[in-house]
PDB file of C-alpha atoms in Angstrom:
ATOM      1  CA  UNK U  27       0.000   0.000   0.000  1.00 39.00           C
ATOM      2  CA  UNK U  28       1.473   3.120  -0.765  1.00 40.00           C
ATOM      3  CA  UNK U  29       1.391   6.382   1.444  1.00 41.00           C
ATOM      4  CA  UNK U  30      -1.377   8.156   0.075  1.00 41.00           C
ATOM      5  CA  UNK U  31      -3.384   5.030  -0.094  1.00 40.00           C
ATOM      6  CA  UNK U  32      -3.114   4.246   3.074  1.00 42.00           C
ATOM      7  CA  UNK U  33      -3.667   8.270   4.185  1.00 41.00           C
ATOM      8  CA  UNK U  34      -6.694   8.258   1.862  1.00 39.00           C
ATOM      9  CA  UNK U  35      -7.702   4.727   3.747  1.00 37.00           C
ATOM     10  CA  UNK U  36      -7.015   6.159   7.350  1.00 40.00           C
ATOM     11  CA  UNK U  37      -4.667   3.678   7.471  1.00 39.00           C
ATOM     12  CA  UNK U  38      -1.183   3.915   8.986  1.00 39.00           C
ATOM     13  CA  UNK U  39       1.806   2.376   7.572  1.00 37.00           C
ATOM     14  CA  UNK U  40       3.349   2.073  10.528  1.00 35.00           C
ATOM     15  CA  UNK U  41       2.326   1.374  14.160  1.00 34.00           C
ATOM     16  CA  UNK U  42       5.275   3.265  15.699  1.00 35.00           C
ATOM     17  CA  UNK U  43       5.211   6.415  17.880  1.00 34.00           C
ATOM     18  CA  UNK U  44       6.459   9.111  16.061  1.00 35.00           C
ATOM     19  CA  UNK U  45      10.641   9.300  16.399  1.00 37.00           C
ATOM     20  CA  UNK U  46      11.344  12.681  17.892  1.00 38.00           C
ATOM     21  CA  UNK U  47      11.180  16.204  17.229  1.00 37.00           C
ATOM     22  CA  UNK U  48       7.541  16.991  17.119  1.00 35.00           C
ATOM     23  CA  UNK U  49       6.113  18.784  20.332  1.00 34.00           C
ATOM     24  CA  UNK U  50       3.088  16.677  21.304  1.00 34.00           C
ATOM     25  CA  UNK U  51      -0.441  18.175  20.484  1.00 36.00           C
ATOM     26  CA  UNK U  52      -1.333  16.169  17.432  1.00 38.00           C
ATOM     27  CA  UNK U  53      -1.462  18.036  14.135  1.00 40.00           C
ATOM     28  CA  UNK U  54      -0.364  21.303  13.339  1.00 41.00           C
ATOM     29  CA  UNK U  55      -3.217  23.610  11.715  1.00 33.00           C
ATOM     30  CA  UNK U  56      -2.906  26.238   8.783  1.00 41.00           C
ATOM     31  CA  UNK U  57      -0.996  26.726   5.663  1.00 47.00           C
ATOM     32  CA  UNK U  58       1.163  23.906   5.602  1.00 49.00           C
ATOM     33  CA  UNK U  59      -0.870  20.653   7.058  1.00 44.00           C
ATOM     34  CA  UNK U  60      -4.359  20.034   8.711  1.00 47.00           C
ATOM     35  CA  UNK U  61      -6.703  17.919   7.755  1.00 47.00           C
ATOM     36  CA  UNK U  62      -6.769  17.329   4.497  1.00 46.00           C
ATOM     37  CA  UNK U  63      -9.040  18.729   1.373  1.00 47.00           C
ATOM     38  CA  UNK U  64      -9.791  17.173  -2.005  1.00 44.00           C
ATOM     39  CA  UNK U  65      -6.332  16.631  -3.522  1.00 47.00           C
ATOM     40  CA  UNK U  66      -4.444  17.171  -0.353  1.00 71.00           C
ATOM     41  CA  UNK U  67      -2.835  13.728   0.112  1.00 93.00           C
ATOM     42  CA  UNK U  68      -0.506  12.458   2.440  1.00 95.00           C
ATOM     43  CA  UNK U  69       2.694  12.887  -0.359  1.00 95.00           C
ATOM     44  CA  UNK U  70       1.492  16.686  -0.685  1.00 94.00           C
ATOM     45  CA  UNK U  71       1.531  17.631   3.273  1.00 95.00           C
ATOM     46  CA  UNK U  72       4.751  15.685   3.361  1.00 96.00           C
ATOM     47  CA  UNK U  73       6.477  17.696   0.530  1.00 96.00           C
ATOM     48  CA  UNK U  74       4.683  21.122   1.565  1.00 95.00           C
ATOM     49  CA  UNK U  75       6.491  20.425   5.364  1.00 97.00           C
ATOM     50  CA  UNK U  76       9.753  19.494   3.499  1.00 97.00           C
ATOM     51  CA  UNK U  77       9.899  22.378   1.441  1.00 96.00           C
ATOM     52  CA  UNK U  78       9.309  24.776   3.968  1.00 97.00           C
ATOM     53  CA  UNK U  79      12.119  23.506   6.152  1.00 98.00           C
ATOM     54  CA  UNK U  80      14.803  26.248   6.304  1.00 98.00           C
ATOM     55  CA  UNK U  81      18.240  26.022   5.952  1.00 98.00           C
ATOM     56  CA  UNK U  82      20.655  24.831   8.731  1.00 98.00           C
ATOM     57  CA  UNK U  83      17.518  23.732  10.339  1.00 98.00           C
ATOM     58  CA  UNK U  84      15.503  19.669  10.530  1.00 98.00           C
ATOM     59  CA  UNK U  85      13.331  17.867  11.207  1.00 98.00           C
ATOM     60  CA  UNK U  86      12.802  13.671  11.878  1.00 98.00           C
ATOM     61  CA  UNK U  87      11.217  11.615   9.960  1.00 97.00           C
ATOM     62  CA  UNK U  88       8.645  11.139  13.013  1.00 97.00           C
ATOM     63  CA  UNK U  89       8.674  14.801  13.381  1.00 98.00           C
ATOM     64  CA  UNK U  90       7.034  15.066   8.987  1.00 98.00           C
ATOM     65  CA  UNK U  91       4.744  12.518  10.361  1.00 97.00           C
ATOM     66  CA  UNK U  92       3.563  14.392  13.168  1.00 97.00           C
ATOM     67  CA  UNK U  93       3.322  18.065  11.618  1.00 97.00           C
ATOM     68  CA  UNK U  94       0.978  16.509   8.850  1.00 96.00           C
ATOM     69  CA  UNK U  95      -1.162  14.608  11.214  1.00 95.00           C
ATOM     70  CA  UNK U  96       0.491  11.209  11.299  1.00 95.00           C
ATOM     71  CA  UNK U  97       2.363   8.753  13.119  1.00 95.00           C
ATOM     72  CA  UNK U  98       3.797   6.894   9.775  1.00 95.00           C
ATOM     73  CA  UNK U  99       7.001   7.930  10.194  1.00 96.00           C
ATOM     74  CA  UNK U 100       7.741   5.486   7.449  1.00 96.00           C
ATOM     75  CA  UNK U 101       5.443   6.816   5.339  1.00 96.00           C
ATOM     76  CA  UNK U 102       7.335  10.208   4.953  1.00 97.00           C
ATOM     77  CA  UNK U 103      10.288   7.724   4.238  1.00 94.00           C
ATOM     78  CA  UNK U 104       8.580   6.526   1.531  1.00 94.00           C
ATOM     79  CA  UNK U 105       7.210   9.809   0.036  1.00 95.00           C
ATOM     80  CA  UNK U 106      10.977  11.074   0.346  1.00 94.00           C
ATOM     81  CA  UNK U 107      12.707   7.880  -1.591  1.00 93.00           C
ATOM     82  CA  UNK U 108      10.212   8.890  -4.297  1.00 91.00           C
ATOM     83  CA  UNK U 109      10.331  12.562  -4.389  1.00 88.00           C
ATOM     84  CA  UNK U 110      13.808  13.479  -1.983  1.00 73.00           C
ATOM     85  CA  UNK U 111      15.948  14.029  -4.910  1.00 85.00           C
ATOM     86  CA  UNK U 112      13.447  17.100  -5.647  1.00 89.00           C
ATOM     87  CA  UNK U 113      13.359  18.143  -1.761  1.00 95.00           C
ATOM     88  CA  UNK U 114      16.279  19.059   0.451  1.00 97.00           C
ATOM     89  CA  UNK U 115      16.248  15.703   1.626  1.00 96.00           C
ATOM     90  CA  UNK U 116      19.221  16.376   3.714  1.00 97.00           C
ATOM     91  CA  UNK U 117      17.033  18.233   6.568  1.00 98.00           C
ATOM     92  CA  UNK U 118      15.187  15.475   7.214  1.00 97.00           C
ATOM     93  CA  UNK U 119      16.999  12.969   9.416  1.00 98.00           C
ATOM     94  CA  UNK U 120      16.558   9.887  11.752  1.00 97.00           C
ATOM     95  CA  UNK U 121      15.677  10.282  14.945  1.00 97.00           C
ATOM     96  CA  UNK U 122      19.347   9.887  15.952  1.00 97.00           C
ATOM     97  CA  UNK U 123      20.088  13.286  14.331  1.00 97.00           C
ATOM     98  CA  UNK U 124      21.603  10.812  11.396  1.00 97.00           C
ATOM     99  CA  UNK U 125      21.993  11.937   8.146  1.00 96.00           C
ATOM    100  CA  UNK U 126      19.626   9.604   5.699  1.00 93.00           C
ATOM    101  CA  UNK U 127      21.020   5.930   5.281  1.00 92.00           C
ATOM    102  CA  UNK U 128      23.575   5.922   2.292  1.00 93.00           C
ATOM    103  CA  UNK U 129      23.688   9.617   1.524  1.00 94.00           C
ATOM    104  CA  UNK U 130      25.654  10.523   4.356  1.00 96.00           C
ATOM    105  CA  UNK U 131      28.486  12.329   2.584  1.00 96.00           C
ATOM    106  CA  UNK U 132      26.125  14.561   0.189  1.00 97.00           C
ATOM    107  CA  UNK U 133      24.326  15.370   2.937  1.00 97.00           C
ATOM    108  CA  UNK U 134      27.273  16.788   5.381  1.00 97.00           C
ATOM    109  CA  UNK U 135      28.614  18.661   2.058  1.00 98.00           C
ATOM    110  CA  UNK U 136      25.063  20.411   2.433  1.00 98.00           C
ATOM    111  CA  UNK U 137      24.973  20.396   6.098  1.00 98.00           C
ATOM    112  CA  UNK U 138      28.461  22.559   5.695  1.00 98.00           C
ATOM    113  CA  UNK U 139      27.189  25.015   3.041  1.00 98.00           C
ATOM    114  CA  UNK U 140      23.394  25.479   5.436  1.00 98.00           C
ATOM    115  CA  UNK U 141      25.391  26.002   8.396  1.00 98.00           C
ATOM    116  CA  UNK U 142      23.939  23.113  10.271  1.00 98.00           C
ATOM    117  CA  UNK U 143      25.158  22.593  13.398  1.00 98.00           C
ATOM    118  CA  UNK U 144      26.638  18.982  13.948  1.00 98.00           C
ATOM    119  CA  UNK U 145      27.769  16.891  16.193  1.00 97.00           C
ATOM    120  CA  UNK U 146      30.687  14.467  15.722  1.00 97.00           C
ATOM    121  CA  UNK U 147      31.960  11.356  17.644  1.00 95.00           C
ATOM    122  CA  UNK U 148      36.008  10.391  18.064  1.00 96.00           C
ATOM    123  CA  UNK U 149      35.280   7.941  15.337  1.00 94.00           C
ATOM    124  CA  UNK U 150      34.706  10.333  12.567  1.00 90.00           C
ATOM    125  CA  UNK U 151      30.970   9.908  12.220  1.00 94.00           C
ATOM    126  CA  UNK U 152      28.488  13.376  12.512  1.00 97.00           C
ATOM    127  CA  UNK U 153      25.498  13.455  13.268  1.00 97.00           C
ATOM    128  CA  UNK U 154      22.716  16.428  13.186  1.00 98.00           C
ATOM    129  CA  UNK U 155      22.860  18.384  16.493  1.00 98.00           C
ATOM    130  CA  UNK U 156      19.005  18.145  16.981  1.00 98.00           C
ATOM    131  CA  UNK U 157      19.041  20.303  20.523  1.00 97.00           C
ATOM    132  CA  UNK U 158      20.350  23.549  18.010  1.00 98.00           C
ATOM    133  CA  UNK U 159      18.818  22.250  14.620  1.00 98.00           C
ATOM    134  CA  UNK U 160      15.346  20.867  15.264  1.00 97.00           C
ATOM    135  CA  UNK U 161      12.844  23.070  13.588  1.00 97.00           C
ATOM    136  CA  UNK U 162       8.643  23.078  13.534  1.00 96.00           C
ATOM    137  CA  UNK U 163       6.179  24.676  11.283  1.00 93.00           C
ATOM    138  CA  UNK U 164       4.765  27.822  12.602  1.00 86.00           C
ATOM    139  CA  UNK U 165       0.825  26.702  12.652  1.00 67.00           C
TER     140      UNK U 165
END
C-alpha cells in the first residue's frame, strides 16, 4: 500500500510512535498541514512540510509525520525515496540526528554550506545536532 493510499484509507503504515522532534499536540493547523481537502494527500503535506524547512535547520522523519497529522514515520520515508531528490532531503533525518542511510556524505557537504550545526563522535561519524537544529512549522 502506498502512502497516500493508506492516508486516503485512514490507514497507517506504521504502528510506531512518532521518532522525535515533534512537540506533542497532534497536528499542526494552517498553511502547511491540517486535515486534508480534495487533492491534499498524504505525499502533498509531506512535501509542503519538506519544502518549507529552512536552511541549517531539521526535522525527523517522526517529526514530517507528526506536523501533517500522522504517526507513519515510514510513510514520509517513503514519500521522500520517491520525491527526496526534488526536496532538500538532507534536513530530514533519523531520529538519531543521522543523516539519511547511504547519503551521508552529500548530505554533510550540504549540512556545511546550510550552516547546520553537527555533532561528531572520536570515530569520525556526525550526526545532526538536533538540541540547536530541530525546527517546527509555525501553525
Amino acid at each position: 500500500m502506498t502512502a497516500a493510499a493508506a492516508e486516503a484509507s485512514g490507514d497507517e503504515l506504521s504502528g510506531g510512535e512518532p521518532s522525535g522532534g515533534a512537540p506533542s499536540g497532534g497536528a499542526l493547523v494552517g498553511d502547511l498541514t491540517g486535515a486534508p481537502s480534495a487533492g491534499d494527500d498524504f505525499a502533498s503535506r509531506v512535501v509542503r512540510v519538506v519544502e518549507a524547512i529552512p536552511p541549517g535547520h531539521a526535522m525527523t522523519y517522526g517529526g514530517v509525520a507528526a506536523a501533517v497529522g500522522s504517526r507513519s514515520s515510514r510513510g514520509v520515508g517513503q514519500v521522500m525515496a520517491h520525491a527526496g531528490s526534488e526536496l532538500p532531503w538532507w534536513r530530514v533525518v533519523r531520529a538519531s540526528g543521522l543523516a539519511p542511510q547511504g547519503h551521508e556524505q552529500r548530505a554533510l557537504e550540504q549540512y556545511r554550506v546550510e550552516g547546520t550545526p553537527l555533532r561528531w563522535a572520536r570515530t569520525g561519524t556526525f550526526r545532526v545536532d538536533l538540541a540547536r537544529a530541530s525546527w517546527w512549522p509555525e501553525g
